[in-house]
Coordinates of C-alpha atoms and ligand atoms in Angstrom, one line a residue:
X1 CA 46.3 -5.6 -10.2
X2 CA 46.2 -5.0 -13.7
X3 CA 49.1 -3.9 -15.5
X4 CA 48.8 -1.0 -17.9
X5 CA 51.6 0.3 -20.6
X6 CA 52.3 3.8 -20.9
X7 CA 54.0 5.1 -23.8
X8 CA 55.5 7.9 -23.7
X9 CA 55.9 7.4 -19.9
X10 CA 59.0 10.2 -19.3
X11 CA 56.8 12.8 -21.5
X12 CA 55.1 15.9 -20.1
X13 CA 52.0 14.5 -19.5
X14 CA 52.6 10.6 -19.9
X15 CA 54.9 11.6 -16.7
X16 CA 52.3 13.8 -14.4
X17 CA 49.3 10.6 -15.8
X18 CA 52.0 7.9 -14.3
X19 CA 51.4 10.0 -10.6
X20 CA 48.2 10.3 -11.0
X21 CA 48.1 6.2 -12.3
X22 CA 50.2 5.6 -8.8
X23 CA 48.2 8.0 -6.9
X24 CA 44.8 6.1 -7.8
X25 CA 46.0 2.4 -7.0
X26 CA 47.4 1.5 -10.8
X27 CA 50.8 0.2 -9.6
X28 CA 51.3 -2.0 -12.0
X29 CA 52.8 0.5 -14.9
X30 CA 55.2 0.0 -17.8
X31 CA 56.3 2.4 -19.8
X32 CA 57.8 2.9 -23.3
X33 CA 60.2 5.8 -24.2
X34 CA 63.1 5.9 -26.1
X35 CA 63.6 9.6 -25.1
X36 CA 63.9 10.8 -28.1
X37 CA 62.3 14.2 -26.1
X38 CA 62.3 13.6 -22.6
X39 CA 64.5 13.0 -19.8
X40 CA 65.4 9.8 -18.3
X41 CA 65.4 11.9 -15.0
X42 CA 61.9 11.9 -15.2
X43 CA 61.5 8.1 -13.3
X44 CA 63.7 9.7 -10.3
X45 CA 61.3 12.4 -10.0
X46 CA 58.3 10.2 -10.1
X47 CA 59.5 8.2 -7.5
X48 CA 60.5 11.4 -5.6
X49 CA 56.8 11.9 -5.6
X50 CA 55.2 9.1 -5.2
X51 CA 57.9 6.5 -3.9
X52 CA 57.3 4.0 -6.6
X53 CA 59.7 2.8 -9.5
X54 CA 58.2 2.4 -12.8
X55 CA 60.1 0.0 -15.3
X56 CA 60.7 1.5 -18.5
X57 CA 61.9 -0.1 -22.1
X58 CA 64.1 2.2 -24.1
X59 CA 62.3 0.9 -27.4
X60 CA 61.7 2.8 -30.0
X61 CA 57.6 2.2 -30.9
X62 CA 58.3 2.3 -34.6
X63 CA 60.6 -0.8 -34.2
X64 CA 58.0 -3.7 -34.4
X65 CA 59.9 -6.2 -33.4
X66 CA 61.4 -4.9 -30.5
X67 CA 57.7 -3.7 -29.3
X68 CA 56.3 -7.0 -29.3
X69 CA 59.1 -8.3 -27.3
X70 CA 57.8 -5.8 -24.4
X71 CA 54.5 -7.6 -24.8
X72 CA 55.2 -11.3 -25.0
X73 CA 57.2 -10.2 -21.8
X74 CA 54.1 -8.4 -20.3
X75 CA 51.3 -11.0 -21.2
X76 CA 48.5 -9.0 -18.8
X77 CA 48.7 -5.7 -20.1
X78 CA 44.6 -4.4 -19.8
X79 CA 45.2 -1.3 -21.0
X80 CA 47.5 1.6 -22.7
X81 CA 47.5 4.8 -22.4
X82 CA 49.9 5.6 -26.1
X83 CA 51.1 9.3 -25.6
X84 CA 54.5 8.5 -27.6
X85 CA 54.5 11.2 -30.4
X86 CA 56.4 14.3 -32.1
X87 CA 54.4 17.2 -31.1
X88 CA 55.5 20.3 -32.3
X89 CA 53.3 21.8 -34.7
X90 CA 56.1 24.3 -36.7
X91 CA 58.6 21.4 -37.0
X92 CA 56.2 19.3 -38.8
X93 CA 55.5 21.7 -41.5
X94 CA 59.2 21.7 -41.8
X95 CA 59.5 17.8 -41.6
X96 CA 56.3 16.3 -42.4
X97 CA 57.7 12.8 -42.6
X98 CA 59.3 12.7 -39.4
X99 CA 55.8 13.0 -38.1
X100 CA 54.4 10.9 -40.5
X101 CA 56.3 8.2 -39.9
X102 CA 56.9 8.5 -36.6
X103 CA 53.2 9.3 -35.1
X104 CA 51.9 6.9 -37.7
X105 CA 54.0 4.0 -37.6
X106 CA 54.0 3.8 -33.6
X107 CA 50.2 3.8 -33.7
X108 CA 50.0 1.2 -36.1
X109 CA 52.4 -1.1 -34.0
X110 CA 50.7 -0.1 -30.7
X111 CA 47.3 -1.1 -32.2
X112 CA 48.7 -4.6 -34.3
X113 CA 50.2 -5.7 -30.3
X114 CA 47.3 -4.6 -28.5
X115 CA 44.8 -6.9 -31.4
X116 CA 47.3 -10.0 -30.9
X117 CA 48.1 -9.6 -27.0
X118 CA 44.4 -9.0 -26.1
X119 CA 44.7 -5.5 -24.4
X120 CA 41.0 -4.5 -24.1
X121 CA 41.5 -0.3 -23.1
X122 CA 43.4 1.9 -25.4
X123 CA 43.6 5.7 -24.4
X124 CA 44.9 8.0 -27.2
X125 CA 46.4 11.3 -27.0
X126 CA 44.9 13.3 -29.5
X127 CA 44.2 16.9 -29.6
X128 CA 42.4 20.0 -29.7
X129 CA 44.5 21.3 -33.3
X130 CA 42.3 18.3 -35.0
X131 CA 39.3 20.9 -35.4
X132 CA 41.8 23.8 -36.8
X133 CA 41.0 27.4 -37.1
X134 CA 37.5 27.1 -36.4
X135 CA 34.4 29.9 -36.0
X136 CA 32.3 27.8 -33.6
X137 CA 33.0 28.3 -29.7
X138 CA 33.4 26.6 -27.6
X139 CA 34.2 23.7 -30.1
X140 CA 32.0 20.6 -29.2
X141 CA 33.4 16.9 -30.1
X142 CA 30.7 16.6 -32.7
X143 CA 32.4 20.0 -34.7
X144 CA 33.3 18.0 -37.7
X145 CA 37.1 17.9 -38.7
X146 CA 38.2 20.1 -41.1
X147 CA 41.3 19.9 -43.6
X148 CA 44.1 19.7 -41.3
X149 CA 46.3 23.0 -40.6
X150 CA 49.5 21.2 -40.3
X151 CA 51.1 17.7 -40.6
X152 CA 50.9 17.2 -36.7
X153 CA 47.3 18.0 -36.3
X154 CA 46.7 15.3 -39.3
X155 CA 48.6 12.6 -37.6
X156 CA 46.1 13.7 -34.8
X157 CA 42.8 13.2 -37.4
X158 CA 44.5 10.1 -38.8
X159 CA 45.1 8.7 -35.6
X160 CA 41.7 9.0 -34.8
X161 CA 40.4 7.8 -37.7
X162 CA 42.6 4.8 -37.4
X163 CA 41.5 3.7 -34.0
X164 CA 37.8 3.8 -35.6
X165 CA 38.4 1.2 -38.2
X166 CA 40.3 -0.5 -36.1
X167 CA 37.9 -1.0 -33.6
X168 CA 35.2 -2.0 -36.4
X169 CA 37.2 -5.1 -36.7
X170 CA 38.5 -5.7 -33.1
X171 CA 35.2 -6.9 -30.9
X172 CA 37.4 -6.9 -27.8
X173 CA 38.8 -3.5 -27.7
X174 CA 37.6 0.3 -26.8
X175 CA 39.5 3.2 -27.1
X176 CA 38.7 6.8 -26.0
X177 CA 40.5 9.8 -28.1
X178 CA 41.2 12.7 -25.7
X179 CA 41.4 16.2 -27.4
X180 CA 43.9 18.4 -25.4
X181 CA 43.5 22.2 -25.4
X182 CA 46.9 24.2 -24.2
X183 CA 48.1 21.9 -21.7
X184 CA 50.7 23.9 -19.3
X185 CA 51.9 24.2 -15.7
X186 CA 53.6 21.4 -13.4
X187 CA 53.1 19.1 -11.0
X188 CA 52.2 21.1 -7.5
X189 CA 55.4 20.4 -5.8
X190 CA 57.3 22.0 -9.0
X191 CA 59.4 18.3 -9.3
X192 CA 57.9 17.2 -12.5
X193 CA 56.8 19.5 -15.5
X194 CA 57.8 20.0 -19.1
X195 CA 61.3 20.2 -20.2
X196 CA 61.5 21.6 -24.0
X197 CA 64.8 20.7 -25.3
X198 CA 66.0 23.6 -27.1
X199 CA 64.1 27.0 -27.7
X200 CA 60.3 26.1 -26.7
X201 CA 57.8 27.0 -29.3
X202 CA 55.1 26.9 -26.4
X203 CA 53.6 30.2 -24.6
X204 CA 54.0 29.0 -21.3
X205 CA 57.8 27.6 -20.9
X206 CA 59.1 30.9 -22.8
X207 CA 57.5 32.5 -20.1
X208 CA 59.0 31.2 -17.5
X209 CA 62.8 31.0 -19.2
X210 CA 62.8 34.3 -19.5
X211 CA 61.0 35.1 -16.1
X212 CA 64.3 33.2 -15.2
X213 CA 66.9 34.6 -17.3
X214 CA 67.4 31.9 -19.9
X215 CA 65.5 34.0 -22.9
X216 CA 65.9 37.4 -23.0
X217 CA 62.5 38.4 -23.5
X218 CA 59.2 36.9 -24.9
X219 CA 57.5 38.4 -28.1
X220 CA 53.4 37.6 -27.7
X221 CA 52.7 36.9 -31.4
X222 CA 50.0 39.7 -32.6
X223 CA 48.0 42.3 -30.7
X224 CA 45.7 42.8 -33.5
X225 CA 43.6 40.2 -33.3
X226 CA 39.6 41.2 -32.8
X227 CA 39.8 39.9 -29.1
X228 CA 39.2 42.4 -25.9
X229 CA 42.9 43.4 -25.8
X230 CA 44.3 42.3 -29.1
X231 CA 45.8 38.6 -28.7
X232 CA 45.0 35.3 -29.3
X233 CA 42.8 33.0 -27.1
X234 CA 43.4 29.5 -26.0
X235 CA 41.8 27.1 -23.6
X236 CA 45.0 26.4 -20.8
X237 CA 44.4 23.3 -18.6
X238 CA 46.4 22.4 -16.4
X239 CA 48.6 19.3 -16.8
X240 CA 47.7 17.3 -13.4
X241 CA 44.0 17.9 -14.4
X242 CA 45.0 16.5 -17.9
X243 CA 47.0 13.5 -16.5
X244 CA 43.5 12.7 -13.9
X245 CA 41.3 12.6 -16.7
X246 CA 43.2 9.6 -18.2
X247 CA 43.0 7.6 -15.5
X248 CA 39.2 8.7 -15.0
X249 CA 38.9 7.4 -19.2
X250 CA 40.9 3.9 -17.9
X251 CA 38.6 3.0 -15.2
X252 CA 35.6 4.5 -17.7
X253 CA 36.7 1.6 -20.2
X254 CA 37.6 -0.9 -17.8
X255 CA 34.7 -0.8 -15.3
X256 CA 31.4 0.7 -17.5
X257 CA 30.3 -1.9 -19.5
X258 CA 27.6 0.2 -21.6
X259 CA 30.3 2.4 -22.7
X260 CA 30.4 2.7 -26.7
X261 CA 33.2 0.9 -28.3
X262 CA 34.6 4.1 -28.9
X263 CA 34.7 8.2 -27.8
X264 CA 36.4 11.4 -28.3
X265 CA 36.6 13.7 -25.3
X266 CA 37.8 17.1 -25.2
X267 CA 39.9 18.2 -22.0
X268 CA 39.7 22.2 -21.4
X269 CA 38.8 24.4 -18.7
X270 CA 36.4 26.1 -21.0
X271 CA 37.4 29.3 -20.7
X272 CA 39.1 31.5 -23.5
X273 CA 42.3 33.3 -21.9
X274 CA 44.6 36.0 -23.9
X275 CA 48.1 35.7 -24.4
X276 CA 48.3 38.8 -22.3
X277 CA 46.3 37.7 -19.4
X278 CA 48.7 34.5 -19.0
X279 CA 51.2 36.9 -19.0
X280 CA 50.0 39.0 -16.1
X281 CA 48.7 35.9 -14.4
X282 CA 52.4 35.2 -14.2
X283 CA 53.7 38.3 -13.4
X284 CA 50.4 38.8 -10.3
X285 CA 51.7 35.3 -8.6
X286 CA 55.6 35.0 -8.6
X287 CA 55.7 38.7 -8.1
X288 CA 58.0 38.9 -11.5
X289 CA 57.7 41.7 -14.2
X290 CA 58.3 39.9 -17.0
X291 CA 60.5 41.3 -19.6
X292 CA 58.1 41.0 -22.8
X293 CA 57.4 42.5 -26.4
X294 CA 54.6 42.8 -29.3
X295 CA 55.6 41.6 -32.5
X296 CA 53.9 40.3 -35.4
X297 CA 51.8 37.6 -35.9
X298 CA 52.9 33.9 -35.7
X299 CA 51.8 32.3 -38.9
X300 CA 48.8 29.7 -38.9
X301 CA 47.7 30.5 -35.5
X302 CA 43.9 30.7 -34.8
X303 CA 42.6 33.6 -33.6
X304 CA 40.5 31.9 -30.3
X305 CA 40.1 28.2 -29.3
X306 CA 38.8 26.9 -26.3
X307 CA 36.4 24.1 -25.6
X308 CA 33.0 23.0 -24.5
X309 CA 33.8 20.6 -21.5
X310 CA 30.6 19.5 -20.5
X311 CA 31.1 15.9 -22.1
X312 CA 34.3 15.1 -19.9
X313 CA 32.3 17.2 -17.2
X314 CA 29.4 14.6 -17.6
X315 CA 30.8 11.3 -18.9
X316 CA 34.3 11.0 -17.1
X317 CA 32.8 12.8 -14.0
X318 CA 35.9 15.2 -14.0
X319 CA 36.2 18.7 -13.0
X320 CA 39.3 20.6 -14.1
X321 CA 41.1 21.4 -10.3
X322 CA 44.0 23.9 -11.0
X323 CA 42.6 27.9 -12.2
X324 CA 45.0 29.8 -14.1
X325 CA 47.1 30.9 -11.1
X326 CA 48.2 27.5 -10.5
X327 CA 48.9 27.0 -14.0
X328 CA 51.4 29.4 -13.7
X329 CA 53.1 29.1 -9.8
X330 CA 53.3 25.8 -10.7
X331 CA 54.9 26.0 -14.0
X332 CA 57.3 28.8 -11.9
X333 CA 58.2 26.3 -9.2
X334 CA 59.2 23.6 -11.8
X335 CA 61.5 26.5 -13.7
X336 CA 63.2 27.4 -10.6
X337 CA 63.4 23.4 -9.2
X338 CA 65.3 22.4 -13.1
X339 CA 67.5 26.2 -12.9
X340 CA 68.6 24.1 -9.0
X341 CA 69.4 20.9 -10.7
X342 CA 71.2 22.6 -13.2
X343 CA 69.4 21.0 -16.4
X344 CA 69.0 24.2 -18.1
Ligands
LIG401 N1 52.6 32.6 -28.2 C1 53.3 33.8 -28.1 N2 54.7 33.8 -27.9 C2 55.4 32.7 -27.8 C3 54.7 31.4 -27.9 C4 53.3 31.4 -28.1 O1 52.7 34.9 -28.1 O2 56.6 32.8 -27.7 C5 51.2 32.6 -28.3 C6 50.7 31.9 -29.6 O3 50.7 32.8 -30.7 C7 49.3 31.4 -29.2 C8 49.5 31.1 -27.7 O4 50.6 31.8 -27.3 O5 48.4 32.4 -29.3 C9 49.6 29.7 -27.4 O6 50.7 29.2 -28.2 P1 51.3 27.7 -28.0 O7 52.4 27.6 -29.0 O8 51.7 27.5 -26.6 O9 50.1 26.7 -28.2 P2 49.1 26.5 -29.5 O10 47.8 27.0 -29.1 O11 49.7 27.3 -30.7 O12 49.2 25.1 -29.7

C-alpha cells in the first residue's frame, strides 16, 4: 500500500482529505503539521470517524533538516498532497514576509525531498485568488494570471510557477495545482470542520459564531455591488467535495499514464452565490435568524468569482456532492459539536 505524506494533515481541508484518503483505501498516511493553525485534536477526530490513527511529525516544513529526517525515515513515500501554508489573505498584506517565507520556503523543501527521495505525485493546494479580480466568468484555468492582489495570492502564482520549472528538470515527477474557490462547511457528522483561531476573517465561520452567540453580529461587507441584491458573489464548495477531489488527482497521477507532467484544476460548484443568500441559506436550515448588519465595503474584494468546473468535471471525473444547504447544516453541526467540547 503506498504511503502518501500530507502536509498540513490537522488543517481544514488537509484534515476532511485524510478521511476521504482513509475512506478510499490510502491507509498508509503521514502527516506534517507543526500546528502553527490547527488543532492537535484534529487526529482524535479523524479517528472518531474513520477508526484509523494517522502518525503525525510536529516539524516545522521550513526547517530543512528536520524535513528530510521524516523522509529518510519514510523511504516509500509515492506521493504528497503539501497543503501546509498561511492563508489569510488580510494578514499577508500586513505581514508579507511571514507568507513569503513561510509558503515559499516549505515549498521549496517539500519539492528539494520529493527530487532526492523519488516521490513521483505531488498535489498542491493552490487557489482560486491566483486569477484576482477578474471580468471573465466563470474563470477557466487557461484565464491568464494577472498581477497578484495580495502577498498570499502570490505565494499561490509563485507556487505554481515553481512546481513548473521544477518539473522541467525532474523527469520522474507530476504535480497537479488545484485552484480552490470558497471552500466552507464540515464534515457530515459535524466532528471535523474549520477551527479559526481568533476572529475569522471568513464569511462562513462568522456566520455560524454569531448564529451561536460567540460574535455579536455579522456585517456583510457592501450591498452596493452591481449584483441582483447588492453583495458580492463567490463560488462555495463544500470541503468534503474539496478533500474527494484530491484523492481523485492522486490516483489521476498515480494510475493514468498519459497524464501531462503537469495540470491546474479548478474546484467550484460553478455557481455564483451572494453573501446574502449564504446568509438565508443558513437561517432556512438551522431554523436561526441570524443577527446581521450592512456596512461598507471590505477593501480588495472582487465583486463576483466563481468557476468553470467542467475540467475537474471531465478530467478527475468528479461531481461536487454537497448543494449549499449542506454547506451550511454542516458547518452548523461542527459549531455546535466544538461550543459541546468547549474549544470555543
Ligand atoms: N464577508 C462578509 N462578512 C464577513 C466575512 C466575509 O460580508 O464577515 C464577505 C466577503 O466580503 C466576501 C464573501 O463574504 O464577499 C466571502 O469572503 P471570505 O473572506 O469568506 O472569502 P474570499 O472570497 O474573500 O476569499
Amino acid at each position: 500500500m503506498s504511503k502518501i505524506l500530507i502536509t498540513g494533515g490537522a488543517g481544514y481541508i488537509g484534515s476532511h482529505t485524510i478521511v476521504d484518503l482513509i475512506e478510499n483505501n490510502f491507509t498508509n498516511l503521514i502527516s506534517v503539521d507543526n500546528f502553527s493553525n490547527s488543532s492537535k485534536d484534529t487526529f482524535d477526530r479523524i479517528k472518531e470517524i474513520t477508526g484509523k490513527d494517522v502518525k503525525n511529525y510536529n516539524v516545522d516544513l521550513c526547517n530543512l533538516e528536520q524535513t528530510e529526517k521524516i523522509f529518510e525515515e519514510n523511504r516509500d513515500i509515492s506521493g504528497i498532497i503539501h497543503f501546509a501554508a498561511y492563508k489569510a489573505v488580510g494578514e499577508s498584506v500586513e505581514k508579507p514576509l511571514k507568507y513569503y517565507h513561510n509558503n515559499i520556503e516549505s515549498l521549496v523543501n517539500m519539492l528539494k525531498l520529493a527530487k532526492k527521495y523519488n516521490v513521483p505525485n505531488i498535489i498542491f493546494s493552490s487557489s482560486c485568488s491566483v486569477y484576482g479580480n477578474i471580468d471573465k466568468l466563470p474563470v477557466t484555468e487557461d484565464t491568464p494570471l494577472p498581477k497578484a492582489e495580495s502577498p498570499y495570492a502570490y505565494t499561490k502564482q509563485i507556487g505554481e510557477r515553481m512546481l513548473q520549472d521544477f518539473l522541467k528538470i525532474s523527469p520522474n515527477q507530476k504535480a497537479i495545482a488545484l485552484r480552490y474557490f470558497n471552500p466552507v462547511g464540515a464534515h457530515p457528522t459535524g466532528k471535523l470542520g474549520e477551527m479559526p483561531i481568533g476572529v475569522p476573517n471568513n464569511l462562513v465561520p462568522f456566520i455560524t459564531q454569531t448564529a451561536i452567540g460567540i460574535r455579536e453580529k455579522l456585517t456583510i461587507f457592501g450591498n452596493d455591488y452591481p449584483t441582483k441584491d447588492g453583495t458580492c458573489i463567490r463560488d462555495y464548495i463544500h470541503v468534503s467535495d474539496i478533500a474527494h477531489a484530491h484523492v481523485l488527482a492522486l490516483q489521476k497521477l498515480m494510475n493514468d499514464k498519459n497524464f501531462p507532467q503537469y495540470d491546474v484544476i479548478n474546484l467550484g460548484t460553478g455557481n455564483g452565490v451572494s453573501v446574502k443568500k449564504v446568509v438565508d441559506a443558513f437561517e432556512k436550515v438551522t431554523g436561526k435568524k441570524l443577527n446581521y448588519e450592512y456596512g461598507p465595503r471590505r477593501p480588495g474584494d472582487a465583486v463576483a468569482i466563481y468557476a468553470n468546473n467542467q475540467k475537474a468535471i471531465k478530467v478527475l471525473n468528479w461531481t461536487p456532492k454537497y448543494n449549499l444547504n449542506d454547506m451550511m447544516l454542516s458547518a452548523w453541526k461542527w459549531e455546535k459539536n466544538l461550543q459541546q467540547a468547549n474549544v470555543n
